[in-house]
């Protein structure tokens, strides 16, 4: 152990004088997390912030209902601003000039047609540069049309039974009736999802962790290049102690990098990582997993360049499929593949931690440690060949 | 009991045998040289002796303790100076010395004193806290040797320590080795410079193509070739034909050409020289200079292997 610590101390001294570590361990992950935070709006729900025009050529009951029930709530919540257009022509002009994102055109006779159960059109004119706002406008119109169809069916069913209530009154009562089935927010599932800032801070931390730890065991190639490996092997030190010393360097630097990222992303970006103990357990387990995997991959290489190239590919692939770059858990096909990566377990562990008690990290931590043990065992098995090659 | 005993050492890579059954031993306070050209198997043999490289066969015993790649105790008895500079260039000399000393178990006040002592021996006390990357080649070479001395080894193994070194530094290195040997340290020294082997070594093993061709003191080795002189001629023209014709002369033992020169072994060279020159001229080559040397290790090597050490 004494020899391993000696090697560790020497490696740390060298690393401290090398800016590469600072770049891969702190600057890049924080920079990218910050970029994603800006691009994707951080941890807050983003407002739609659309502007819609309404050209009401009908001015009937149904038209008023559409504006008051479907559009005004959007205005009240701050998601949209409504303005009036005199007619369909003006509405089109407003869209073309990009004064509004989309316009609803309610034709003359709209209410009367609905009352009669006749066909009519609610037109949506969308701006080419406002894809999201236009899509939302279409959904609103479609949803209103579906609702009206449901009301019509209900009225038809009611009158077919020999009811005596006049058609118009029945229709108004049906339309005004509260929605029978509400959509309740699932509190647990919401809390199990990391907010965007934390997700990308954690994702980038895990992604770059592989680049930080790859400098550990792969550092044996640097020792060989500078001739010092011969001296290490000729010294009264076991080969396992050399591997351990090199690995410890990766672990320590990885943990340090993670700690800095957690603290800085919390203070500067407002990330919410969760219970410190749980985060610490997950972070250490993730660092061990990354060190084990990079050590194993490094032992299959013959040169520093080969090791670096292979480890970069592995880091990119695991990061991509593990959800460090985007949330693959939401994609059905990739979701199961992502379970094979430590990144997924780290992020899932953090998600669980956000939504539950400290004990929920036990499984993710155990899986991450499994990666570490498997990688470390393979590295140990291959060590002799690596040193003799 | 010898301090180092090497028996049947063998290593091959695929079909190529790099070291083929090498045996030798080194006594206490003895300086032993392994003399051979580049690619003779010296570094491979040394790598197995210090426990860097797994061997296919053979045995290495240091001070009664067997040594292989897994040994810890036996390795602690050896100071190793690799052929290439084995230094951390981004660390200072003091940091390099401290790191390797700690690997050998040194610590505390003794470590500090030993570092200062070694810095004094290698003449780097004033520049001990500069990074090695700022050192000249000679300074780095001295530090390379200094690291090998940190653990006060019973046996110092130097693998071609003067390769690529300027004459002044080379002389300094040779003097250091002589001084250490004089202080009672056993030394195993590999080189392809005949003069170094002659100057430093009590006994020399001549190695070529992985095999130890002969070993002994300088006197014993020179005795192998008798009173044969070595003639070196710098020449131009058809040297191959000249060599062919020279080999037909009755007293010429070996002749070879290369790098605008012809070398041959012949007894009593001065008597035979006129005829040798005539033969070369008749073969269409023009001789520019002639040098005749008394038998030395170079002559022995030529005699044993049919080629010059520089090859």
XYZ file of C-alpha atoms in Angstrom:
700
model
C 0.000 0.000 0.000
C 2.923 2.302 0.791
C 4.200 1.981 -2.779
C 0.720 2.622 -4.218
C 0.387 5.790 -2.169
C 3.848 6.896 -3.293
C 2.805 6.422 -6.922
C -0.499 8.173 -6.229
C 1.264 11.169 -4.654
C 3.635 11.450 -7.589
C 0.771 11.241 -10.117
C -1.202 13.898 -8.262
C 1.814 16.179 -8.207
C 2.166 15.771 -11.962
C -1.569 16.229 -12.564
C -1.600 19.406 -10.521
C 0.885 20.853 -13.010
C -1.138 19.747 -16.028
C -4.045 21.911 -17.184
C -5.628 19.040 -19.168
C -7.190 17.711 -16.014
C -8.760 21.045 -15.168
C -10.186 21.270 -18.683
C -11.684 17.767 -18.757
C -12.542 17.573 -15.084
C -14.154 20.951 -14.529
C -14.185 23.459 -17.383
C -15.748 21.330 -20.141
C -18.469 19.622 -18.076
C -19.437 22.859 -16.373
C -19.330 24.795 -19.627
C -21.520 22.287 -21.434
C -23.926 22.000 -18.508
C -24.211 25.771 -18.538
C -24.803 25.748 -22.308
C -27.547 23.126 -22.046
C -29.021 25.089 -19.174
C -29.254 28.212 -21.308
C -30.506 26.365 -24.391
C -33.118 24.266 -22.644
C -34.299 26.734 -20.058
C -32.857 25.355 -16.900
C -34.952 23.852 -14.233
C -38.044 26.029 -14.678
C -41.075 25.203 -16.817
C -40.847 27.391 -19.884
C -43.811 29.577 -20.918
C -45.223 29.187 -24.411
C -45.099 32.932 -24.920
C -47.202 32.890 -28.080
C -49.278 35.668 -29.635
C -52.547 34.642 -31.264
C -55.010 36.679 -33.273
C -58.718 35.879 -33.309
C -60.895 36.912 -36.252
C -64.433 36.357 -35.020
C -66.731 36.673 -38.023
C -69.492 34.876 -36.177
C -69.906 36.663 -32.846
C -72.291 33.919 -31.745
C -72.481 31.837 -28.561
C -70.130 29.064 -29.704
C -67.532 31.536 -30.947
C -67.610 33.366 -27.594
C -67.326 30.052 -25.770
C -64.287 29.069 -27.832
C -62.497 32.332 -27.062
C -63.472 32.446 -23.394
C -63.003 28.767 -22.544
C -60.163 27.692 -24.805
C -58.078 30.811 -25.378
C -58.513 33.124 -22.394
C -57.076 30.614 -19.915
C -53.852 30.636 -21.943
C -53.754 34.405 -21.678
C -54.488 34.250 -17.968
C -51.617 31.826 -17.378
C -49.216 34.050 -19.292
C -48.627 31.496 -22.018
C -50.242 33.518 -24.777
C -51.325 37.009 -25.703
C -54.588 37.449 -27.610
C -55.457 40.194 -30.029
C -58.384 40.752 -32.326
C -58.340 40.754 -36.089
C -61.169 42.325 -38.054
C -61.440 39.500 -40.530
C -59.607 36.562 -42.068
C -57.584 38.808 -44.361
C -56.239 40.890 -41.520
C -55.487 37.727 -39.551
C -53.437 36.367 -42.467
C -51.564 39.661 -42.774
C -50.717 39.656 -39.067
C -49.300 36.151 -39.371
C -47.319 36.994 -42.500
C -45.819 40.039 -40.832
C -45.019 37.871 -37.834
C -46.983 40.206 -35.627
C -48.672 37.079 -34.295
C -47.574 33.431 -34.269
C -50.933 32.071 -35.418
C -54.510 33.197 -35.949
C -57.891 31.555 -35.319
C -60.516 32.431 -37.924
C -64.109 31.781 -36.808
C -66.369 31.995 -39.854
C -69.756 33.647 -39.979
C -72.548 31.210 -39.049
C -70.174 29.107 -36.915
C -72.437 29.041 -33.841
C -75.591 28.481 -35.853
C -74.015 25.587 -37.715
C -72.910 23.951 -34.479
C -76.369 24.439 -33.048
C -77.906 22.700 -36.027
C -75.313 19.951 -35.928
C -74.110 20.991 -39.354
C -70.516 21.003 -40.516
C -68.422 24.129 -40.082
C -64.694 25.099 -40.002
C -62.491 26.651 -37.391
C -59.455 27.806 -39.335
C -55.933 28.111 -37.942
C -53.387 30.194 -39.865
C -49.840 29.474 -38.700
C -46.570 31.321 -39.137
C -43.715 29.326 -40.633
C -41.264 30.422 -37.950
C -43.456 29.559 -34.984
C -43.689 25.792 -35.128
C -44.447 25.234 -31.464
C -47.005 28.038 -31.145
C -48.755 26.887 -34.327
C -48.823 23.305 -33.155
C -50.352 24.400 -29.857
C -52.963 26.472 -31.775
C -53.891 23.454 -33.869
C -54.178 21.271 -30.805
C -56.480 23.827 -29.159
C -58.729 23.979 -32.201
C -58.723 20.206 -32.599
C -59.497 19.720 -28.960
C -62.404 22.179 -29.153
C -63.772 20.374 -32.227
C -63.543 17.024 -30.447
C -65.333 18.420 -27.446
C -68.126 19.829 -29.589
C -68.509 16.477 -31.304
C -68.843 14.787 -27.919
C -71.530 17.266 -26.913
C -73.409 16.674 -30.146
C -73.321 12.937 -29.571
C -74.551 13.378 -26.009
C -77.448 15.530 -27.196
C -78.305 13.026 -29.901
C -78.353 10.223 -27.362
C -80.472 12.291 -24.940
C -83.097 13.280 -27.519
C -83.265 9.789 -28.995
C -84.526 8.651 -25.599
C -87.668 10.875 -25.914
C -86.453 13.783 -23.780
C -88.468 16.992 -23.706
C -85.718 19.556 -23.165
C -85.343 21.867 -26.157
C -82.240 21.074 -28.279
C -80.609 24.457 -27.799
C -80.915 24.509 -24.030
C -79.641 20.948 -23.821
C -76.664 21.788 -25.940
C -75.777 24.813 -23.809
C -76.077 22.836 -20.587
C -73.921 20.059 -21.989
C -71.254 22.463 -23.136
C -71.181 24.252 -19.789
C -70.973 21.039 -17.812
C -67.705 20.519 -15.977
C -65.239 18.104 -17.455
C -66.092 14.776 -15.858
C -62.622 13.372 -15.728
C -59.762 15.498 -14.454
C -56.053 14.965 -15.040
C -54.237 14.700 -11.784
C -50.544 15.476 -11.527
C -48.554 12.387 -10.528
C -46.415 13.811 -7.737
C -44.095 10.853 -7.445
C -43.187 10.623 -11.108
C -42.640 14.367 -11.249
C -40.202 14.261 -8.372
C -38.341 11.342 -9.931
C -37.338 13.479 -12.863
C -34.304 15.695 -12.439
C -34.787 19.259 -13.546
C -32.926 20.203 -16.719
C -30.073 21.993 -14.963
C -29.312 19.119 -12.609
C -29.792 16.537 -15.335
C -27.216 18.080 -17.625
C -24.820 18.973 -14.815
C -24.918 15.314 -13.721
C -24.841 14.030 -17.294
C -21.810 16.119 -18.210
C -20.066 15.231 -14.952
C -20.506 11.529 -15.709
C -19.618 11.946 -19.375
C -16.317 13.706 -18.684
C -15.559 11.455 -15.728
C -14.440 8.841 -18.244
C -11.989 11.287 -19.783
C -10.646 12.174 -16.345
C -10.197 8.602 -15.147
C -8.736 7.404 -18.440
C -5.577 9.253 -17.480
C -5.037 6.832 -14.594
C -4.274 3.277 -15.738
C -3.622 4.507 -19.272
C -0.896 6.570 -17.591
C 1.136 3.348 -17.539
C 1.702 3.970 -21.247
C 3.078 7.414 -20.439
C 5.408 5.784 -17.927
C 6.583 3.461 -20.667
C 7.025 6.314 -23.159
C 9.212 8.258 -20.776
C 11.140 5.137 -19.747
C 10.075 5.227 -16.120
C 7.946 2.088 -16.323
C 11.141 0.025 -16.417
C 12.223 1.638 -13.154
C 8.819 1.082 -11.546
C 8.917 -2.596 -12.477
C 12.518 -3.008 -11.364
C 11.704 -1.484 -7.966
C 10.755 -3.754 -5.055
C 7.073 -3.155 -5.711
C 4.433 -5.639 -6.841
C 2.739 -5.070 -10.172
C -0.610 -4.924 -8.434
C 0.688 -2.072 -6.317
C 1.592 -0.189 -9.510
C -1.913 -0.779 -10.905
C -3.479 0.223 -7.609
C -1.389 3.392 -7.384
C -2.340 4.379 -10.903
C -6.021 3.586 -10.300
C -6.094 5.502 -7.032
C -4.965 8.563 -8.928
C -7.958 8.216 -11.243
C -10.350 7.660 -8.356
C -9.120 10.615 -6.346
C -9.086 12.985 -9.281
C -12.506 11.711 -10.397
C -14.020 12.256 -6.950
C -12.446 15.702 -6.753
C -13.774 16.617 -10.182
C -17.263 15.374 -9.255
C -17.226 17.300 -5.982
C -16.233 20.531 -7.706
C -18.939 20.039 -10.332
C -21.632 19.344 -7.732
C -20.713 22.401 -5.682
C -20.231 24.797 -8.600
C -23.333 23.657 -10.517
C -25.377 24.018 -7.328
C -24.078 27.488 -6.551
C -23.755 28.889 -10.061
C -26.488 27.105 -12.019
C -28.966 26.313 -9.291
C -28.745 22.540 -9.766
C -30.484 20.450 -7.108
C -28.530 17.189 -6.717
C -30.393 15.865 -3.703
C -29.343 14.449 -0.355
C -25.564 14.988 0.029
C -24.943 11.490 1.389
C -26.806 9.863 -1.461
C -25.028 12.052 -3.997
C -21.668 11.227 -2.412
C -22.385 7.488 -2.541
C -23.487 7.672 -6.168
C -20.561 9.884 -7.164
C -17.933 7.645 -5.556
C -19.530 4.533 -7.040
C -19.652 6.205 -10.458
C -15.981 7.188 -10.206
C -15.051 3.612 -9.262
C -17.102 2.277 -12.173
C -15.469 4.670 -14.620
C -12.006 3.830 -13.277
C -12.670 0.091 -13.516
C -13.973 0.308 -17.064
C -11.199 2.600 -18.310
C -8.578 0.403 -16.638
C -9.958 -2.686 -18.354
C -10.077 -0.998 -21.759
C -6.554 0.406 -21.323
C -5.094 -3.055 -20.699
C -6.207 -4.144 -24.174
C -4.202 -1.362 -25.838
C -0.568 -1.449 -26.855
C 0.225 2.244 -26.966
C -0.910 5.428 -25.268
C -2.480 6.616 -28.517
C -4.375 3.372 -28.983
C -5.590 3.487 -25.397
C -6.634 7.107 -25.717
C -8.541 6.477 -28.950
C -10.339 3.422 -27.627
C -11.202 5.055 -24.346
C -12.561 8.114 -26.143
C -14.822 5.926 -28.271
C -15.988 4.009 -25.192
C -16.605 7.247 -23.281
C -18.600 8.722 -26.170
C -20.629 5.549 -26.757
C -21.454 4.982 -23.105
C -22.286 8.656 -22.665
C -24.554 8.653 -25.694
C -26.424 5.465 -24.851
C -26.341 6.114 -21.137
C -28.270 9.353 -21.374
C -25.499 11.774 -20.471
C -26.182 13.839 -23.564
C -29.968 13.486 -23.790
C -32.546 11.569 -21.751
C -32.586 8.182 -23.501
C -34.798 6.711 -20.774
C -37.728 8.285 -22.616
C -36.857 6.452 -25.841
C -38.224 2.953 -25.786
C -35.537 1.268 -27.886
C -32.582 2.870 -26.186
C -33.971 2.667 -22.701
C -33.095 -0.988 -22.269
C -29.667 -0.534 -23.876
C -28.924 2.322 -21.519
C -29.220 -0.054 -18.573
C -25.878 -1.488 -19.661
C -24.133 1.801 -18.995
C -23.021 3.255 -15.661
C -24.270 6.645 -16.829
C -27.888 5.468 -16.784
C -27.568 4.063 -13.264
C -25.907 7.195 -11.977
C -28.584 9.456 -13.460
C -31.370 7.132 -12.382
C -29.912 7.022 -8.900
C -29.940 10.804 -8.733
C -33.514 10.843 -10.056
C -34.618 8.335 -7.443
C -32.817 10.312 -4.790
C -34.722 13.430 -5.828
C -38.007 11.584 -5.450
C -37.419 9.321 -2.502
C -35.449 8.528 0.598
C -31.721 7.926 0.915
C -32.169 4.139 0.655
C -33.208 4.343 -2.995
C -29.583 4.772 -4.057
C -28.649 1.297 -2.835
C -29.466 -0.468 -6.094
C -27.825 2.091 -8.425
C -24.748 2.193 -6.186
C -24.577 -1.614 -6.147
C -24.810 -1.780 -9.933
C -22.131 0.903 -10.317
C -19.866 -1.004 -7.939
C -20.541 -4.089 -10.048
C -19.151 -2.240 -13.073
C -16.121 -1.253 -10.980
C -15.411 -4.798 -9.785
C -15.857 -6.335 -13.238
C -13.611 -3.727 -14.864
C -10.991 -3.946 -12.125
C -10.880 -7.737 -12.270
C -10.443 -7.695 -16.031
C -7.712 -5.070 -15.743
C -5.894 -7.151 -13.143
C -6.167 -10.226 -15.339
C -4.766 -8.354 -18.327
C -2.114 -6.409 -16.419
C 0.730 -8.851 -17.063
C 0.225 -8.706 -20.817
C -0.049 -4.954 -20.744
C 3.224 -4.556 -18.882
C 5.075 -7.094 -21.028
C 3.769 -5.872 -24.388
C 28.887 -17.375 -3.164
C 28.446 -15.075 -6.175
C 26.374 -11.936 -5.687
C 24.577 -12.509 -8.981
C 24.165 -15.868 -10.610
C 22.491 -16.126 -14.001
C 21.806 -19.585 -15.375
C 20.286 -20.665 -18.707
C 18.559 -17.355 -19.319
C 16.358 -17.554 -22.395
C 13.781 -15.354 -24.082
C 12.195 -15.564 -27.505
C 9.629 -13.466 -29.365
C 7.730 -15.587 -31.842
C 10.394 -17.383 -33.805
C 13.176 -14.973 -32.857
C 15.400 -16.005 -29.971
C 16.573 -12.803 -28.297
C 18.498 -14.427 -25.457
C 19.646 -17.996 -25.803
C 20.880 -19.759 -22.687
C 23.050 -17.087 -21.118
C 25.054 -18.071 -18.022
C 27.375 -15.907 -15.984
C 28.013 -14.833 -12.435
C 29.315 -11.746 -10.661
C 31.204 -11.803 -7.379
C 31.171 -9.241 -4.580
C 32.816 -5.952 -5.619
C 33.365 -7.252 -9.123
C 32.639 -5.239 -12.275
C 31.363 -7.419 -15.063
C 30.810 -6.158 -18.596
C 28.420 -7.509 -21.190
C 29.980 -6.464 -24.471
C 28.082 -6.796 -27.713
C 26.720 -4.842 -30.651
C 23.238 -3.319 -30.792
C 20.620 -6.057 -30.988
C 22.911 -8.659 -29.393
C 20.390 -9.284 -26.581
C 22.067 -7.244 -23.828
C 19.013 -5.174 -22.868
C 16.676 -8.172 -23.042
C 19.020 -10.099 -20.748
C 19.255 -7.165 -18.334
C 15.457 -6.740 -18.359
C 15.080 -10.334 -17.219
C 17.838 -10.017 -14.642
C 16.233 -6.965 -12.971
C 12.748 -8.549 -13.106
C 11.094 -6.299 -15.651
C 10.562 -9.005 -18.227
C 9.257 -12.541 -17.852
C 11.768 -15.121 -19.012
C 11.072 -18.308 -20.943
C 13.676 -20.257 -19.034
C 16.586 -19.827 -16.682
C 17.267 -18.614 -13.210
C 18.483 -15.405 -11.627
C 19.730 -15.398 -8.051
C 20.836 -12.227 -6.256
C 22.704 -12.660 -3.004
C 21.117 -16.061 -2.576
C 17.589 -14.890 -3.352
C 15.839 -15.959 -6.546
C 14.562 -13.065 -8.616
C 11.743 -12.880 -11.141
C 9.087 -10.306 -12.083
C 7.148 -10.910 -8.855
C 10.120 -10.701 -6.483
C 10.238 -7.839 -4.031
C 13.084 -8.647 -1.621
C 15.673 -9.511 -4.258
C 14.852 -6.416 -6.307
C 15.620 -4.225 -3.314
C 19.279 -5.333 -3.559
C 19.689 -3.983 -7.080
C 20.194 -0.477 -8.374
C 19.082 -0.239 -11.985
C 20.030 2.376 -14.546
C 18.113 1.806 -17.783
C 19.546 2.584 -21.183
C 17.062 5.353 -21.910
C 16.553 8.267 -19.570
C 13.988 7.068 -17.054
C 13.033 10.363 -15.455
C 9.917 12.432 -14.890
C 10.755 15.516 -16.883
C 8.021 17.599 -15.266
C 9.445 16.933 -11.792
C 12.642 18.309 -10.294
C 15.743 16.223 -9.668
C 14.990 16.230 -5.955
C 11.398 15.062 -6.586
C 12.607 12.306 -8.904
C 15.120 11.077 -6.339
C 12.570 11.243 -3.525
C 9.946 9.315 -5.503
C 12.188 6.423 -6.464
C 13.794 6.332 -3.011
C 10.357 5.948 -1.425
C 9.583 3.074 -3.778
C 12.658 1.395 -2.305
C 11.344 1.993 1.192
C 13.527 4.939 2.186
C 11.937 7.606 4.366
C 12.356 10.056 7.196
C 15.532 12.004 7.884
C 17.670 9.352 6.249
C 15.924 9.984 2.972
C 16.682 13.688 3.014
C 20.322 13.079 3.811
C 20.624 10.434 1.115
C 19.083 12.754 -1.494
C 21.630 15.451 -0.626
C 24.427 12.882 -0.758
C 23.392 11.635 -4.202
C 22.913 15.174 -5.499
C 26.488 15.826 -4.411
C 27.789 12.672 -6.103
C 26.127 13.509 -9.424
C 26.967 17.220 -9.141
C 23.418 18.538 -9.236
C 23.110 20.084 -5.779
C 22.798 23.617 -7.169
C 20.102 22.685 -9.657
C 18.230 20.107 -7.609
C 14.992 22.087 -7.614
C 14.827 22.692 -11.338
C 12.573 20.577 -13.492
C 14.432 17.888 -15.406
C 13.090 19.277 -18.690
C 15.474 22.200 -18.176
C 18.510 19.934 -17.870
C 21.146 19.277 -20.501
C 21.532 15.710 -21.780
C 24.582 15.146 -19.592
C 22.859 16.381 -16.434
C 19.868 14.149 -17.119
C 22.215 11.191 -17.619
C 23.863 11.864 -14.275
C 20.490 12.038 -12.574
C 19.524 8.794 -14.311
C 22.502 7.130 -12.653
C 21.907 8.890 -9.330
C 18.447 7.360 -9.046
C 19.995 3.915 -9.435
C 22.240 4.610 -6.453
C 19.549 5.875 -4.076
C 18.910 2.519 -2.393
C 22.626 1.819 -1.714
C 22.445 -1.307 -3.901
C 24.673 -4.313 -3.489
C 24.594 -4.707 -7.239
C 24.436 -1.781 -9.658
C 23.224 -2.649 -13.157
C 23.881 -0.088 -15.862
C 22.488 -0.706 -19.331
C 24.562 1.261 -21.853
C 24.640 4.402 -19.731
C 26.848 6.367 -22.111
C 24.775 6.032 -25.292
C 24.282 9.454 -26.852
C 26.395 11.202 -24.253
C 29.033 13.876 -25.007
C 32.675 12.871 -24.318
C 32.925 14.979 -21.153
C 29.792 13.500 -19.560
C 30.821 10.065 -20.715
C 34.140 10.376 -18.952
C 32.389 11.617 -15.838
C 30.040 8.609 -15.893
C 32.916 6.169 -16.332
C 34.792 7.783 -13.448
C 31.686 7.486 -11.245
C 31.348 3.799 -12.060
C 35.038 3.225 -11.336
C 34.696 5.039 -8.026
C 31.612 3.016 -7.009
C 33.346 -0.219 -7.948
C 36.336 0.906 -5.943
C 34.062 1.391 -2.940
C 33.074 -2.267 -3.125
C 29.863 -2.188 -5.150
C 29.352 -4.998 -7.633
C 28.573 -3.678 -11.115
C 27.016 -5.228 -14.193
C 27.747 -2.927 -17.118
C 26.511 -3.437 -20.669
C 28.089 -1.616 -23.569
C 28.989 -1.864 -27.200
C 32.090 0.306 -26.648
C 35.136 -1.892 -26.355
C 37.145 0.864 -24.585
C 34.542 1.141 -21.813
C 34.579 -2.588 -21.188
C 38.383 -2.611 -21.155
C 38.583 0.396 -18.838
C 35.921 -0.602 -16.301
C 35.462 -4.324 -16.168
C 37.266 -7.008 -14.209
C 35.673 -9.593 -16.459
C 33.820 -9.305 -19.743
C 31.199 -11.503 -21.375
C 31.000 -11.210 -25.133
C 27.422 -11.534 -26.320
C 26.135 -11.802 -29.862
C 22.798 -12.963 -31.267
C 21.570 -13.718 -27.771
C 24.432 -16.047 -26.887
C 27.408 -15.542 -24.623
C 30.312 -16.354 -26.942
C 33.098 -16.078 -24.402
C 33.881 -14.559 -21.050
C 36.886 -13.853 -18.917
C 39.370 -11.169 -18.039
C 40.759 -9.026 -20.824
C 43.958 -11.091 -20.818
C 42.004 -14.357 -21.031
C 39.862 -13.109 -23.903
C 42.740 -11.695 -25.905
C 44.473 -15.002 -25.400
C 41.722 -16.602 -27.446
C 42.952 -14.887 -30.612
C 46.682 -15.411 -30.000
C 49.058 -12.878 -31.485
C 46.632 -11.756 -34.133
C 46.660 -8.081 -35.130
C 43.711 -6.152 -36.435
C 44.231 -4.188 -39.644
C 41.783 -1.433 -40.549
C 42.011 0.170 -43.989
C 39.913 3.091 -45.151
C 39.465 2.494 -48.832
C 37.398 3.247 -51.916
C 36.401 1.068 -54.851
C 35.316 -2.550 -55.052
C 35.704 -3.450 -51.376
C 33.672 -6.644 -51.622
C 36.030 -8.053 -54.219
C 39.019 -6.912 -52.182
C 37.708 -8.786 -49.136
C 37.084 -11.862 -51.245
C 40.687 -11.809 -52.455
C 42.074 -11.032 -48.991
C 40.385 -14.069 -47.504
C 42.326 -16.219 -49.964
C 45.653 -15.064 -48.521
C 47.099 -17.847 -46.332
C 47.495 -15.937 -43.026
C 44.414 -13.740 -43.135
C 41.918 -15.158 -40.638
C 38.900 -12.971 -41.143
C 38.190 -10.043 -43.430
C 35.104 -7.931 -43.775
C 34.121 -4.673 -45.406
C 31.676 -1.938 -44.563
C 31.321 1.812 -44.283
C 34.247 2.530 -46.689
C 36.630 0.360 -44.763
C 38.074 -3.129 -44.630
C 38.955 -4.923 -41.400
C 40.939 -8.115 -41.161
C 42.776 -10.251 -38.643
C 46.265 -11.391 -39.416
C 49.255 -12.514 -37.286
C 52.271 -10.205 -37.389
C 50.507 -7.608 -39.532
C 53.589 -5.556 -40.337
C 55.177 -8.460 -42.213
C 52.060 -9.153 -44.244
C 51.041 -5.566 -44.901
C 52.763 -5.088 -48.335
C 51.033 -8.134 -49.727
C 47.693 -7.104 -48.250
C 47.935 -3.685 -49.894
C 48.876 -5.232 -53.218
C 45.860 -7.550 -53.071
C 43.489 -4.700 -52.328
C 44.897 -2.582 -55.149
C 44.685 -5.515 -57.545
C 41.001 -5.902 -56.659
C 40.376 -2.349 -57.843
C 40.208 -0.577 -54.474
C 42.296 2.414 -53.433
C 43.549 2.425 -49.822
C 43.605 5.862 -48.154
C 44.713 5.011 -44.608
C 45.944 1.914 -42.773
C 45.811 1.243 -39.040
C 47.322 -1.764 -37.301
C 46.262 -2.586 -33.749
C 47.498 -5.051 -31.218
C 44.862 -7.565 -30.156
C 42.036 -6.041 -28.054
C 38.433 -6.908 -27.225
C 37.327 -5.597 -30.597
C 39.724 -8.102 -32.172
C 38.337 -10.814 -29.964
C 34.816 -9.951 -30.969
C 35.755 -9.989 -34.648
C 37.495 -13.282 -34.133
C 34.517 -14.857 -32.360
C 31.646 -13.519 -34.436
C 33.160 -12.547 -37.782
C 31.856 -9.006 -37.482
C 32.789 -5.722 -35.883
C 31.200 -4.433 -32.677
C 29.863 -1.335 -34.431
C 27.718 -3.607 -36.654
